[in-house]
Amino acid sequence: MAVSIEWQDKKYGEIFDEELRGLERRRSGDPRCTVEDLEGVLRHLYVMDGADWYGRGDVQDITMAATIAAYEHFITQWKAENA
């Protein structure tokens, strides 16, 4: 049973790390990028996640969960810098 979950954890970690790198590149490369911009994307991701009426499948569910978690983490960290 552990083997079947192991690939899911690995995929989640890969997507999470990839999203964080992309967010950091966006923040450092686009001076117009704001926390509010990223919060808008996050709201959209929440809507997309809730619209899974027909089932995306395991890989897409993992991708969505990791992406949302990365945005939440990045936004929280950014806000903490300015607190």
CSV table of C-alpha atoms in Angstrom, one decimal:
chain,number,residue,atom,x,y,z
A,1,MET,CA,0.0,0.0,0.0
A,2,ALA,CA,2.9,2.4,0.8
A,3,VAL,CA,4.2,2.1,-2.8
A,4,SER,CA,0.9,3.4,-4.2
A,5,ILE,CA,1.0,6.5,-2.0
A,6,GLU,CA,4.7,7.1,-2.5
A,7,TRP,CA,4.3,8.2,-6.1
A,8,GLN,CA,1.6,10.6,-5.1
A,9,ASP,CA,3.7,12.2,-2.4
A,10,LYS,CA,6.6,12.5,-4.8
A,11,LYS,CA,4.4,14.1,-7.5
A,12,TYR,CA,2.9,16.5,-4.9
A,13,GLY,CA,6.4,17.6,-3.8
A,14,GLU,CA,7.6,18.1,-7.4
A,15,ILE,CA,4.6,20.2,-8.3
A,16,PHE,CA,4.7,22.2,-5.1
A,17,ASP,CA,8.5,23.0,-5.6
A,18,GLU,CA,8.0,23.8,-9.3
A,19,GLU,CA,5.2,26.2,-8.5
A,20,LEU,CA,7.2,27.9,-5.8
A,21,ARG,CA,10.1,28.4,-8.2
A,22,GLY,CA,7.8,29.8,-10.8
A,23,LEU,CA,6.2,32.2,-8.3
A,24,GLU,CA,9.6,33.4,-7.1
A,25,ARG,CA,10.7,34.0,-10.7
A,26,ARG,CA,7.5,35.9,-11.4
A,27,ARG,CA,7.9,38.1,-8.3
A,28,SER,CA,11.6,38.9,-9.0
A,29,GLY,CA,11.1,39.3,-12.7
A,30,ASP,CA,7.9,41.4,-12.8
A,31,PRO,CA,8.0,44.5,-10.6
A,32,ARG,CA,4.3,44.9,-11.2
A,33,CYS,CA,3.5,41.6,-9.6
A,34,THR,CA,1.7,42.1,-6.3
A,35,VAL,CA,0.3,39.9,-3.5
A,36,GLU,CA,-3.1,40.9,-4.7
A,37,ASP,CA,-2.4,39.6,-8.2
A,38,LEU,CA,-1.4,36.2,-6.7
A,39,GLU,CA,-4.5,36.2,-4.4
A,40,GLY,CA,-6.6,36.7,-7.5
A,41,VAL,CA,-5.0,33.6,-9.2
A,42,LEU,CA,-5.5,31.7,-5.9
A,43,ARG,CA,-9.2,32.6,-5.9
A,44,HIS,CA,-9.4,31.3,-9.5
A,45,LEU,CA,-7.7,28.1,-8.5
A,46,TYR,CA,-10.2,27.6,-5.7
A,47,VAL,CA,-13.0,27.9,-8.2
A,48,MET,CA,-11.4,25.5,-10.6
A,49,ASP,CA,-10.8,23.0,-7.8
A,50,GLY,CA,-14.5,23.2,-6.8
A,51,ALA,CA,-15.6,22.7,-10.3
A,52,ASP,CA,-14.4,19.1,-10.5
A,53,TRP,CA,-17.8,17.7,-11.3
A,54,TYR,CA,-16.7,14.8,-13.5
A,55,GLY,CA,-13.5,13.9,-11.7
A,56,ARG,CA,-10.1,14.9,-12.9
A,57,GLY,CA,-8.2,11.8,-11.8
A,58,ASP,CA,-5.4,11.3,-9.3
A,59,VAL,CA,-2.7,13.2,-11.1
A,60,GLN,CA,-4.8,16.3,-11.8
A,61,ASP,CA,-6.1,16.3,-8.2
A,62,ILE,CA,-2.6,16.1,-6.9
A,63,THR,CA,-1.5,18.9,-9.3
A,64,MET,CA,-4.4,21.1,-8.2
A,65,ALA,CA,-3.8,20.5,-4.5
A,66,ALA,CA,0.0,21.1,-4.7
A,67,THR,CA,-0.5,24.3,-6.8
A,68,ILE,CA,-3.0,25.7,-4.4
A,69,ALA,CA,-0.8,24.9,-1.4
A,70,ALA,CA,2.2,26.5,-3.1
A,71,TYR,CA,0.2,29.7,-3.8
A,72,GLU,CA,-1.0,29.8,-0.2
A,73,HIS,CA,2.5,29.2,1.1
A,74,PHE,CA,4.1,31.8,-1.1
A,75,ILE,CA,1.5,34.5,-0.4
A,76,THR,CA,1.7,33.9,3.4
A,77,GLN,CA,5.5,34.2,3.2
A,78,TRP,CA,5.4,37.4,1.2
A,79,LYS,CA,2.9,39.0,3.6
A,80,ALA,CA,5.1,38.0,6.5
A,81,GLU,CA,8.0,39.8,5.0
A,82,ASN,CA,5.9,43.0,5.0
A,83,ALA,CA,4.4,42.6,8.5
